[in-house]
CSV table of C-alpha atoms in Angstrom, one decimal:
chain,number,residue,atom,x,y,z
A,128,MET,CA,-14.9,5.4,-50.1
A,129,ALA,CA,-13.8,8.9,-49.1
A,130,GLY,CA,-9.9,9.5,-49.4
A,131,ALA,CA,-7.9,10.6,-46.4
A,132,SER,CA,-7.7,14.0,-47.5
A,133,ASP,CA,-11.1,14.3,-47.9
A,134,LYS,CA,-11.8,13.1,-43.8
A,135,ALA,CA,-9.4,15.5,-43.0
A,136,ARG,CA,-10.5,18.4,-44.7
A,137,PHE,CA,-14.4,17.4,-43.2
A,138,TYR,CA,-13.1,17.8,-39.9
A,139,LEU,CA,-11.4,20.8,-40.3
A,140,GLU,CA,-14.3,22.6,-41.9
A,141,LYS,CA,-16.2,21.6,-38.5
A,142,SER,CA,-14.0,23.8,-36.7
A,143,VAL,CA,-14.4,26.9,-38.9
A,144,PRO,CA,-17.1,28.5,-37.1
A,145,GLU,CA,-15.0,28.1,-33.6
A,146,LEU,CA,-12.0,29.6,-35.0
A,147,GLN,CA,-14.0,32.6,-36.2
A,148,ASP,CA,-15.7,33.0,-33.3
A,149,LEU,CA,-12.1,32.9,-31.3
A,150,LEU,CA,-10.9,35.3,-33.9
A,151,ARG,CA,-14.1,38.2,-33.5
A,152,LYS,CA,-13.7,37.9,-29.4
A,153,GLY,CA,-9.9,38.5,-29.8
A,154,ILE,CA,-9.0,35.8,-28.0
A,155,PHE,CA,-6.6,34.5,-30.5
A,156,THR,CA,-4.9,36.8,-33.0
A,157,LYS,CA,-5.1,36.0,-37.1
A,158,ASN,CA,-1.6,34.4,-37.2
A,159,GLU,CA,-2.6,32.2,-34.1
A,160,ILE,CA,-5.4,30.9,-35.8
A,161,THR,CA,-3.8,30.3,-38.9
A,162,SER,CA,-0.9,28.3,-37.1
A,163,ILE,CA,-3.7,26.4,-35.2
A,164,THR,CA,-5.4,25.5,-38.7
A,165,LYS,CA,-1.8,24.1,-40.1
A,166,LYS,CA,-1.5,22.1,-36.6
A,167,ARG,CA,-4.5,20.6,-36.9
A,168,SER,CA,-4.6,20.0,-40.7
A,169,HIS,CA,-1.2,17.9,-40.0
A,170,PHE,CA,-2.6,16.2,-37.2
A,171,GLU,CA,-5.9,15.4,-39.0
A,172,HIS,CA,-3.9,14.1,-42.7
A,173,LYS,CA,-1.8,12.2,-40.3
A,174,LEU,CA,-4.6,10.4,-38.2
A,175,ASN,CA,-6.5,9.5,-41.6
A,176,ALA,CA,-3.8,8.3,-43.5
A,177,ARG,CA,-2.6,4.7,-43.4
A,178,GLY,CA,-0.1,3.7,-40.8
A,179,SER,CA,-1.1,6.2,-37.8
A,180,THR,CA,-0.1,5.4,-34.4
A,181,PRO,CA,-1.5,5.5,-30.9
A,182,THR,CA,1.1,8.1,-30.4
A,183,ASP,CA,-0.1,10.4,-33.2
A,184,TYR,CA,-3.5,10.3,-31.6
A,185,ALA,CA,-2.1,11.0,-28.2
A,186,ARG,CA,-0.2,13.7,-29.3
A,187,TYR,CA,-3.0,15.4,-31.0
A,188,ALA,CA,-5.6,15.2,-27.9
A,189,GLU,CA,-2.6,16.5,-25.9
A,190,TYR,CA,-2.1,19.2,-28.5
A,191,GLU,CA,-5.9,20.4,-27.9
A,192,MET,CA,-5.9,20.2,-24.4
A,193,ASN,CA,-3.0,22.5,-24.1
A,194,LEU,CA,-4.9,24.6,-26.7
A,195,GLU,CA,-7.8,24.6,-24.2
A,196,ASN,CA,-6.2,25.4,-21.2
A,197,LEU,CA,-4.8,28.5,-23.1
A,198,ARG,CA,-8.1,29.6,-24.4
A,199,ARG,CA,-9.6,29.8,-20.9
A,200,LYS,CA,-6.8,31.3,-19.4
A,201,ARG,CA,-7.1,34.2,-21.9
A,202,VAL,CA,-10.5,34.5,-21.5
A,203,LYS,CA,-10.3,34.8,-17.6
A,204,ARG,CA,-7.4,37.2,-18.1
A,205,LEU,CA,-9.3,39.4,-20.8
A,206,GLY,CA,-12.8,39.4,-19.0
A,207,ILE,CA,-14.5,37.8,-21.9
A,208,LYS,CA,-17.7,35.9,-21.4
A,209,SER,CA,-16.9,32.7,-23.3
A,210,ALA,CA,-19.1,29.4,-22.3
A,211,SER,CA,-17.7,27.8,-25.6
A,212,HIS,CA,-17.3,23.9,-25.1
A,213,ALA,CA,-15.9,23.1,-28.5
A,214,GLY,CA,-12.3,22.4,-27.1
A,215,GLN,CA,-13.5,19.8,-24.7
A,216,ARG,CA,-15.6,18.4,-27.2
A,217,ARG,CA,-13.2,18.3,-29.6
A,218,VAL,CA,-11.1,16.5,-27.2
A,219,PHE,CA,-13.4,13.9,-26.4
A,220,PHE,CA,-13.8,13.2,-29.9
A,221,ILE,CA,-10.3,12.7,-30.8
A,222,LEU,CA,-9.8,10.3,-27.9
A,223,ASP,CA,-13.0,8.5,-29.1
A,224,ARG,CA,-11.7,8.0,-32.3
A,225,ALA,CA,-8.4,7.0,-30.9
A,226,THR,CA,-9.8,3.9,-28.8
A,227,LYS,CA,-12.0,2.9,-31.5
A,228,LYS,CA,-9.2,2.4,-33.8
A,229,HIS,CA,-6.7,1.1,-31.5
A,230,ARG,CA,-8.7,-0.8,-28.9
A,231,GLY,CA,-6.0,-2.9,-27.7
A,232,ASP,CA,-3.9,0.3,-26.6
A,233,LEU,CA,-4.1,0.7,-22.7
A,234,GLY,CA,-2.8,4.2,-22.5
A,235,LEU,CA,-5.2,5.7,-24.9
A,236,TRP,CA,-7.9,4.2,-22.4
A,237,LEU,CA,-6.2,5.9,-19.3
A,238,GLN,CA,-5.8,9.1,-21.2
A,239,TYR,CA,-9.4,9.0,-22.2
A,240,LEU,CA,-10.4,8.1,-18.7
A,241,ASN,CA,-8.3,10.6,-16.8
A,242,PHE,CA,-9.5,13.4,-19.2
A,243,ALA,CA,-13.0,12.4,-18.4
A,244,ARG,CA,-12.6,12.5,-14.9
A,245,LYS,CA,-10.9,15.8,-14.8
A,246,GLN,CA,-13.7,17.1,-16.7
A,247,LYS,CA,-15.9,15.9,-14.2
A,248,ALA,CA,-18.0,13.8,-17.0
A,249,ARG,CA,-19.6,11.3,-14.4
A,250,LYS,CA,-21.6,9.8,-17.3
A,251,ALA,CA,-18.4,9.6,-19.9
A,252,VAL,CA,-16.4,7.9,-16.9
A,253,SER,CA,-18.8,5.4,-16.5
A,254,GLN,CA,-19.0,4.3,-19.9
A,255,ILE,CA,-15.2,4.7,-20.7
A,256,LEU,CA,-15.0,2.1,-17.6
A,257,THR,CA,-17.4,-0.3,-18.7
A,258,THR,CA,-15.6,-0.5,-22.4
A,259,THR,CA,-11.9,-0.5,-20.9
A,260,LEU,CA,-12.9,-3.2,-18.2
A,261,ARG,CA,-14.4,-5.4,-20.9
A,262,LEU,CA,-11.6,-5.2,-23.1
A,263,HIS,CA,-8.7,-5.4,-20.7
A,264,PRO,CA,-9.9,-7.5,-17.8
A,265,THR,CA,-6.4,-8.6,-16.8
A,266,HIS,CA,-4.7,-5.6,-16.1
A,267,PRO,CA,-5.1,-4.6,-12.2
A,268,GLU,CA,-4.5,-1.3,-12.4
A,269,LEU,CA,-7.6,-0.3,-14.4
A,270,TRP,CA,-9.7,-2.3,-11.2
A,271,THR,CA,-8.0,0.1,-8.9
A,272,HIS,CA,-8.6,3.0,-11.1
A,273,ALA,CA,-12.3,2.1,-11.4
A,274,ALA,CA,-12.6,1.6,-7.3
A,275,ARG,CA,-10.8,5.0,-6.9
A,276,CYS,CA,-13.6,6.5,-9.1
A,277,ALA,CA,-16.5,4.9,-7.0
A,278,LEU,CA,-15.0,6.1,-3.6
A,279,ASP,CA,-13.5,9.4,-4.3
A,280,GLU,CA,-16.3,10.9,-6.9
A,281,GLN,CA,-19.2,9.0,-5.7
A,282,GLY,CA,-18.5,8.1,-2.3
A,283,ASP,CA,-20.1,4.6,-2.8
A,284,ILE,CA,-17.5,2.3,-1.1
A,285,ASN,CA,-20.0,-1.0,-2.0
A,286,GLU,CA,-19.2,0.0,-5.5
A,287,ALA,CA,-15.5,0.5,-5.1
A,288,ARG,CA,-15.5,-3.0,-3.2
A,289,SER,CA,-17.5,-4.6,-6.2
A,290,TYR,CA,-14.9,-3.1,-9.0
A,291,ILE,CA,-11.8,-4.6,-6.5
A,292,GLN,CA,-13.5,-8.2,-6.3
A,293,ARG,CA,-14.6,-8.6,-9.7
A,294,GLY,CA,-10.9,-7.7,-10.7
A,295,LEU,CA,-9.6,-10.4,-8.1
A,296,ARG,CA,-11.3,-13.0,-10.4
A,297,PHE,CA,-9.2,-12.3,-13.3
A,298,CYS,CA,-5.9,-11.1,-11.2
A,299,LYS,CA,-5.9,-13.3,-8.1
A,300,HIS,CA,-2.3,-13.5,-8.2
A,301,SER,CA,-1.6,-9.8,-8.6
A,302,GLU,CA,0.0,-8.4,-5.5
A,303,ILE,CA,-0.8,-5.0,-6.8
A,304,LEU,CA,-4.3,-5.3,-6.6
A,305,TRP,CA,-4.3,-7.2,-3.2
A,306,SER,CA,-2.2,-4.4,-2.0
A,307,ASP,CA,-4.7,-1.4,-3.5
A,308,TYR,CA,-7.9,-3.2,-1.8
A,309,LEU,CA,-6.2,-3.1,1.1
A,310,LYS,CA,-5.3,0.6,1.1
A,311,LEU,CA,-8.6,1.2,-0.1
A,312,GLU,CA,-10.4,-0.2,2.9
A,313,MET,CA,-7.8,1.5,5.4
A,314,SER,CA,-8.7,4.5,3.8
A,315,TYR,CA,-12.2,4.1,4.3
A,316,ILE,CA,-11.6,3.1,7.9
A,317,ALA,CA,-9.5,6.5,8.3
A,318,LYS,CA,-12.5,8.2,7.0
A,319,ILE,CA,-14.8,6.5,9.1
A,320,ASP,CA,-12.6,6.8,12.2
A,321,ALA,CA,-12.3,10.9,11.7
A,322,ARG,CA,-15.9,11.0,11.3
A,323,CYS,CA,-16.6,9.3,14.5
A,324,ARG,CA,-14.3,11.8,16.3
A,325,VAL,CA,-16.0,14.9,14.8
A,326,LEU,CA,-19.4,13.4,16.0
A,327,GLY,CA,-18.0,12.7,19.4
A,328,LEU,CA,-18.1,9.2,19.3
A,329,ASP,CA,-15.1,8.4,21.1
A,330,THR,CA,-13.9,4.9,19.7
A,331,ALA,CA,-10.7,4.5,22.0
A,332,ASN,CA,-12.7,4.6,25.2
A,333,LYS,CA,-15.0,2.4,23.8
A,334,GLN,CA,-14.8,-1.5,24.0
A,335,ILE,CA,-14.6,-2.9,20.5
A,336,ASP,CA,-13.9,-6.6,19.9
A,337,PRO,CA,-10.4,-6.5,17.7
A,338,SER,CA,-11.3,-10.3,16.7
A,339,PRO,CA,-13.2,-10.7,13.2
A,340,ASP,CA,-15.2,-13.4,13.0
A,341,SER,CA,-14.2,-16.3,11.3
A,342,GLY,CA,-15.7,-17.7,7.8
A,343,ASP,CA,-14.8,-19.6,4.5
A,344,PHE,CA,-13.7,-17.8,1.6
A,345,ALA,CA,-16.3,-19.2,-1.1
A,346,GLY,CA,-15.3,-18.9,-4.7
A,347,ASP,CA,-13.4,-15.7,-5.5
A,348,ILE,CA,-15.4,-13.3,-3.3
A,349,VAL,CA,-14.2,-12.5,0.1
A,350,PRO,CA,-17.2,-12.0,2.3
A,351,LEU,CA,-17.4,-8.9,4.0
A,352,PRO,CA,-19.7,-7.2,6.8
A,353,THR,CA,-22.5,-5.1,5.3
A,354,PHE,CA,-22.5,-1.5,6.0
A,355,THR,CA,-25.6,0.8,5.1
A,356,THR,CA,-25.7,4.3,4.9
A,357,PRO,CA,-27.3,4.9,8.3
A,358,ASP,CA,-24.4,2.9,9.9
A,359,VAL,CA,-21.7,5.4,8.7
A,360,ASN,CA,-24.2,8.6,8.8
A,361,VAL,CA,-24.5,9.0,12.4
A,362,GLN,CA,-26.4,11.8,13.7
A,363,HIS,CA,-24.7,13.6,16.9
A,364,GLN,CA,-26.7,13.0,19.9
A,365,SER,CA,-25.8,13.2,23.8
A,366,ASP,CA,-27.7,10.2,24.3
A,367,ASP,CA,-24.9,7.6,25.9
A,368,ASP,CA,-27.4,4.8,24.3
A,369,ALA,CA,-27.5,6.0,20.8
A,370,ASP,CA,-23.6,6.7,20.8
A,371,ARG,CA,-23.2,2.9,22.0
A,372,THR,CA,-25.4,1.7,19.1
A,373,ALA,CA,-23.6,3.4,16.7
A,374,LEU,CA,-20.3,2.0,17.8
A,375,GLN,CA,-22.1,-1.8,17.8
A,376,ARG,CA,-22.7,-1.2,14.2
A,377,LEU,CA,-19.3,0.4,13.4
A,378,SER,CA,-17.2,-2.1,15.6
A,379,PRO,CA,-16.4,-4.5,12.8
A,380,LEU,CA,-15.5,-2.1,10.3
A,381,LEU,CA,-13.2,0.1,12.7
A,382,SER,CA,-11.7,-3.3,14.7
A,383,GLY,CA,-10.4,-4.1,11.3
A,384,ALA,CA,-12.2,-7.0,10.5
A,385,ILE,CA,-12.1,-6.7,6.7
A,386,PRO,CA,-8.7,-5.9,5.9
A,387,THR,CA,-8.1,-9.3,8.2
A,388,ALA,CA,-10.3,-10.9,5.7
A,389,ILE,CA,-8.4,-9.4,2.6
A,390,PHE,CA,-5.0,-10.5,4.2
A,391,ASP,CA,-6.4,-14.1,5.2
A,392,ALA,CA,-8.1,-14.5,1.8
A,393,ALA,CA,-4.9,-12.8,-0.2
A,394,PHE,CA,-2.7,-15.5,1.6
A,395,LYS,CA,-4.9,-18.6,0.6
A,396,GLN,CA,-5.1,-17.6,-3.2
A,397,SER,CA,-1.3,-16.2,-3.8
A,398,SER,CA,1.1,-18.8,-4.9
A,399,SER,CA,3.9,-16.6,-3.5
A,400,SER,CA,2.3,-15.7,-0.2
A,401,VAL,CA,5.5,-14.3,1.3
A,402,PRO,CA,6.1,-11.2,-1.3
A,403,LEU,CA,2.3,-10.6,-1.4
A,404,GLY,CA,2.0,-10.7,2.6
A,405,THR,CA,5.3,-8.6,3.1
A,406,GLY,CA,3.9,-6.2,0.7
A,407,LEU,CA,0.5,-5.8,2.5
A,408,PHE,CA,2.6,-5.6,5.5
A,409,ASP,CA,4.4,-2.4,4.2
A,410,ALA,CA,1.0,-1.0,2.8
A,411,LEU,CA,-0.6,-1.3,5.8
A,412,ALA,CA,2.4,0.5,8.1
A,413,GLY,CA,1.7,3.5,6.0
A,414,PHE,CA,-1.5,4.0,8.4
A,415,ARG,CA,0.2,4.7,11.7
A,416,HIS,CA,-2.7,6.2,13.5
A,417,LEU,CA,-5.6,4.1,13.4
A,418,PRO,CA,-6.5,2.5,16.3
A,419,CYS,CA,-6.8,-0.9,14.8
A,420,THR,CA,-3.3,-0.8,12.9
A,421,GLU,CA,-1.6,-2.4,15.5
A,422,HIS,CA,-3.3,-5.7,16.1
A,423,LEU,CA,-3.6,-5.9,12.5
A,424,LEU,CA,0.1,-5.8,12.0
A,425,GLN,CA,0.5,-8.2,14.5
A,426,HIS,CA,-2.0,-10.7,12.9
A,427,PHE,CA,0.1,-10.2,9.4
A,428,VAL,CA,3.4,-10.8,11.2
A,429,ASP,CA,2.0,-13.7,13.4
A,430,ALA,CA,0.9,-15.0,9.3
A,431,LEU,CA,4.0,-14.6,7.8
A,432,MET,CA,6.2,-16.0,10.8
A,433,ARG,CA,3.8,-19.2,10.4
A,434,ALA,CA,4.3,-19.6,6.6
A,435,SER,CA,8.1,-19.2,6.8
A,436,PRO,CA,9.7,-18.3,9.8
A,437,LYS,CA,13.1,-18.2,8.7
A,438,ASP,CA,13.0,-16.1,5.2
A,439,PRO,CA,14.5,-13.0,5.6
A,440,ARG,CA,11.5,-10.8,4.1
A,441,CYS,CA,9.2,-12.0,7.0
A,442,LEU,CA,12.0,-11.6,9.6
A,443,ASP,CA,12.3,-8.1,8.3
A,444,CYS,CA,8.6,-7.4,9.2
A,445,PHE,CA,8.8,-9.0,12.8
A,446,ILE,CA,12.0,-7.1,13.7
A,447,ARG,CA,10.3,-3.9,12.1
A,448,GLN,CA,6.9,-4.3,13.8
A,449,PRO,CA,7.7,-2.3,17.2
A,450,PHE,CA,8.3,0.4,15.4
A,451,HIS,CA,5.0,1.1,14.3
A,452,GLY,CA,3.3,4.3,15.0
A,453,LEU,CA,6.8,5.4,16.9
A,454,HIS,CA,8.8,8.6,16.3
A,455,ALA,CA,12.5,8.1,16.7
A,456,ALA,CA,13.0,11.0,19.3
A,457,SER,CA,10.4,9.9,21.2
A,458,PRO,CA,11.2,9.0,24.8
A,459,VAL,CA,9.8,5.2,24.7
A,460,PHE,CA,12.0,4.9,21.3
A,461,PRO,CA,15.2,3.4,23.2
A,462,LYS,CA,13.2,0.7,25.0
A,463,VAL,CA,11.7,-0.6,21.5
A,464,LEU,CA,15.2,-0.4,19.8
A,465,ASN,CA,16.1,-2.5,22.0
A,466,ASN,CA,13.3,-4.9,21.5
A,467,ALA,CA,13.8,-4.7,17.7
A,468,LEU,CA,17.7,-5.5,18.5
A,469,ASP,CA,16.9,-8.6,20.2
A,470,ARG,CA,14.8,-9.6,17.5
A,471,LEU,CA,17.6,-8.9,15.1
A,472,ASN,CA,19.8,-10.9,16.9
A,473,THR,CA,17.3,-14.0,16.8
A,474,ALA,CA,16.9,-13.5,13.5
A,475,MET,CA,20.2,-13.7,12.5
A,476,GLN,CA,20.9,-17.1,14.7
A,477,SER,CA,18.1,-18.4,12.7
A,478,THR,CA,19.6,-17.6,9.8
A,479,LEU,CA,22.6,-19.6,10.5
A,480,GLN,CA,20.3,-22.8,10.9
A,481,LEU,CA,19.3,-23.1,7.4
A,482,GLU,CA,20.2,-26.2,5.8
A,483,GLY,CA,22.9,-25.5,2.6
A,484,SER,CA,25.5,-22.9,3.1
A,485,ARG,CA,24.2,-21.1,-0.2
A,486,GLU,CA,21.0,-20.6,1.1
A,487,ASN,CA,22.5,-19.3,4.5
A,488,LEU,CA,24.7,-16.7,2.6
A,489,GLU,CA,21.9,-15.4,0.7
A,490,SER,CA,19.4,-15.1,3.5
A,491,ARG,CA,22.2,-13.3,5.9
A,492,ALA,CA,22.9,-10.7,3.2
A,493,ASP,CA,19.2,-10.1,2.5
A,494,LEU,CA,18.3,-9.6,6.0
A,495,ALA,CA,21.1,-7.5,6.7
A,496,LEU,CA,20.6,-5.7,3.8
A,497,HIS,CA,16.7,-5.0,5.0
A,498,THR,CA,18.3,-3.8,8.2
A,499,ILE,CA,20.2,-1.0,6.8
A,500,GLU,CA,17.7,0.5,5.1
A,501,TRP,CA,15.7,0.6,7.9
A,502,LEU,CA,18.7,1.9,10.2
A,503,LEU,CA,19.5,4.5,7.3
A,504,GLY,CA,15.8,5.7,7.7
A,505,PHE,CA,16.2,6.3,11.3
A,506,LEU,CA,19.3,8.0,11.0
A,507,GLU,CA,18.1,10.9,8.8
A,508,VAL,CA,15.6,11.8,11.8
A,509,PRO,CA,16.8,14.9,13.5
A,510,GLY,CA,17.2,15.6,17.3
A,511,LEU,CA,18.4,11.9,17.9
A,512,ASP,CA,19.8,11.0,21.3
A,513,GLN,CA,23.5,10.5,21.5
A,514,ASP,CA,23.1,7.0,23.1
A,515,VAL,CA,20.6,5.8,20.7
A,516,LEU,CA,22.3,7.5,17.6
A,517,MET,CA,25.8,5.6,18.5
A,518,ILE,CA,23.7,2.2,18.9
A,519,LEU,CA,22.3,2.9,15.3
A,520,ASN,CA,25.7,3.5,14.2
A,521,VAL,CA,27.4,0.3,15.8
A,522,THR,CA,24.2,-1.8,14.6
A,523,LEU,CA,24.6,-0.4,10.8
A,524,LYS,CA,28.3,-1.1,10.7
A,525,LYS,CA,27.5,-4.8,11.7
A,526,SER,CA,24.8,-4.7,9.3
A,527,TRP,CA,27.2,-3.7,6.7
A,528,ILE,CA,30.1,-5.9,7.4
A,529,ILE,CA,27.6,-9.0,7.3
A,530,TYR,CA,26.3,-8.0,4.2
A,531,GLN,CA,29.8,-7.5,2.6
A,532,GLU,CA,31.0,-11.2,3.9
A,533,THR,CA,27.9,-12.8,2.6
A,534,LEU,CA,27.9,-11.1,-0.7
A,535,THR,CA,27.2,-13.4,-3.7
A,536,PRO,CA,27.6,-12.6,-7.5
A,537,SER,CA,23.6,-12.4,-7.8
A,538,GLY,CA,23.6,-9.7,-5.3
A,539,LYS,CA,26.0,-7.3,-7.3
A,540,LYS,CA,23.3,-5.3,-8.5
A,541,THR,CA,21.6,-4.7,-4.8
A,542,HIS,CA,24.8,-3.9,-3.5
A,543,ALA,CA,25.6,-1.5,-5.9
A,544,LYS,CA,22.3,-0.1,-5.0
A,545,LEU,CA,23.3,0.2,-1.4
A,546,SER,CA,26.7,1.8,-2.1
A,547,LYS,CA,24.5,4.5,-4.2
A,548,VAL,CA,22.7,5.0,-0.9
A,549,VAL,CA,25.6,5.4,1.0
A,550,GLN,CA,27.1,7.7,-1.2
A,551,GLN,CA,24.1,10.0,-0.9
A,552,LEU,CA,24.2,9.9,2.9
A,553,GLN,CA,27.5,10.7,3.1
A,554,ALA,CA,27.1,13.6,0.7
A,555,ARG,CA,24.4,15.4,2.7
A,556,GLY,CA,26.9,15.3,5.6
A,557,PHE,CA,25.4,12.4,7.6
A,558,GLU,CA,28.7,10.8,9.6
A,559,ILE,CA,26.9,7.9,10.0
A,560,LEU,CA,29.4,5.1,9.1
A,561,ASN,CA,32.9,4.7,7.7
A,562,PRO,CA,32.2,1.3,5.5
A,563,PRO,CA,35.6,-0.7,4.3
A,564,GLU,CA,36.4,-0.6,0.9
A,565,LEU,CA,34.1,-2.5,-1.5
A,566,ALA,CA,35.3,-6.6,-1.4
A,567,THR,CA,35.6,-7.4,-5.2
A,568,GLU,CA,34.0,-10.7,-6.7
A,569,SER,CA,37.2,-12.6,-6.1
A,570,GLU,CA,37.4,-11.6,-2.2
A,571,ALA,CA,33.6,-12.1,-2.0
A,572,ALA,CA,34.4,-15.9,-3.4
A,573,VAL,CA,37.3,-16.4,-1.0
A,574,GLU,CA,35.4,-15.1,1.9
A,575,ARG,CA,32.0,-17.6,0.7
A,576,ASN,CA,34.6,-20.2,0.2
A,577,ARG,CA,35.7,-19.9,3.7
A,578,ILE,CA,32.4,-19.4,5.2
A,579,THR,CA,31.3,-22.9,3.6
A,580,ASP,CA,34.6,-24.7,4.8
A,581,GLN,CA,33.9,-23.5,8.4
A,582,ASP,CA,30.4,-24.8,8.0
A,583,ASN,CA,31.5,-28.1,6.4
A,584,SER,CA,33.7,-28.5,9.4
A,585,GLY,CA,31.4,-27.8,12.0
A,586,SER,CA,28.6,-30.3,10.9
A,587,ASN,CA,31.5,-33.1,10.5
């Protein structure tokens, strides 16, 4: 059996013709070639000795990537015709050795996959993904990565859906995977909607049924409508019948049938439906300009309010829903803000009806914190109306006072985070509020006792 030094020398000797070619063409000097040889010798002896770690392989691969980038820049600057792929093959060889020796290290597999994608080696990407998913099926980020590869590089939405649905068999309670599934479908809807506009298919003026077909979700697979290539690659025609036929084929997709099915399936299968539901709401809210987003948000909010009507996270989604797709400087913003503040007052009243004083305090504090966060976001928008600015400041101050009065020791970390946000805004020159002095833990305890006594006396 060959020793570590023999293996290192063998790998180094294989790179001699490459180094001689680099020196002959003047891409690297003699001193630089000597430095490269010493560096490679150091890495090879370290990798072939006992006790090599994944970090050693990752550093070696990173060094070779940087060296290859330097070689390409010098070739371009010097105007030398060089089609050498030795550097690329060397990086692939190092990462292949790394993943064979440390199969359980996810970081090496991701580095290997990212490099293959960057080099546009589709066959290698497919092989790496297959092996990685077989070894690490319980990591949701891998399934998301595979789905993105299928959609972005191959344009195959069915293959992307297949990856996500296979991942949900292993990670059916993963909030990240469900959220990425929703984003994947919404991104695809955005592409199809943009293509329809380019082809002159005005989806806004056509009647599309927004209600998805009802169905049972058997097993771990979410049943989705089937869309073929002719359904989305519609040729532009002036005939109204062709437009109508194309829109009928795309109507379940553009109306949001698939995101609705994803949300309903996630809500049924997840053990913590409220955090998952609010996460999907926030993910969906990022797609502001799609026609189907508004009724999808309404569907999400209705489901959340049915599941937990007094949870502060659900109430926060209920309050923020009217602001969808609306700029704070738009003329209709004051009317929508008034509607949202009515919802806020109703939500604050509902937290007072919770059983148990501790739960009451925590729910009011959480709801006040959520309110402060989205209020601060609106206050950063330039050009606000003075009346709107005054209303936002007053609401912000009231929410801040409610949050301090109901602060519990468990919320100390969150309170510190909020104080940091306020200090940052004040440092930028936002004179949005003049908050009272932060209450100490003992003062907060006295305030909690006072509220608890009031609750007990009111109940008696």
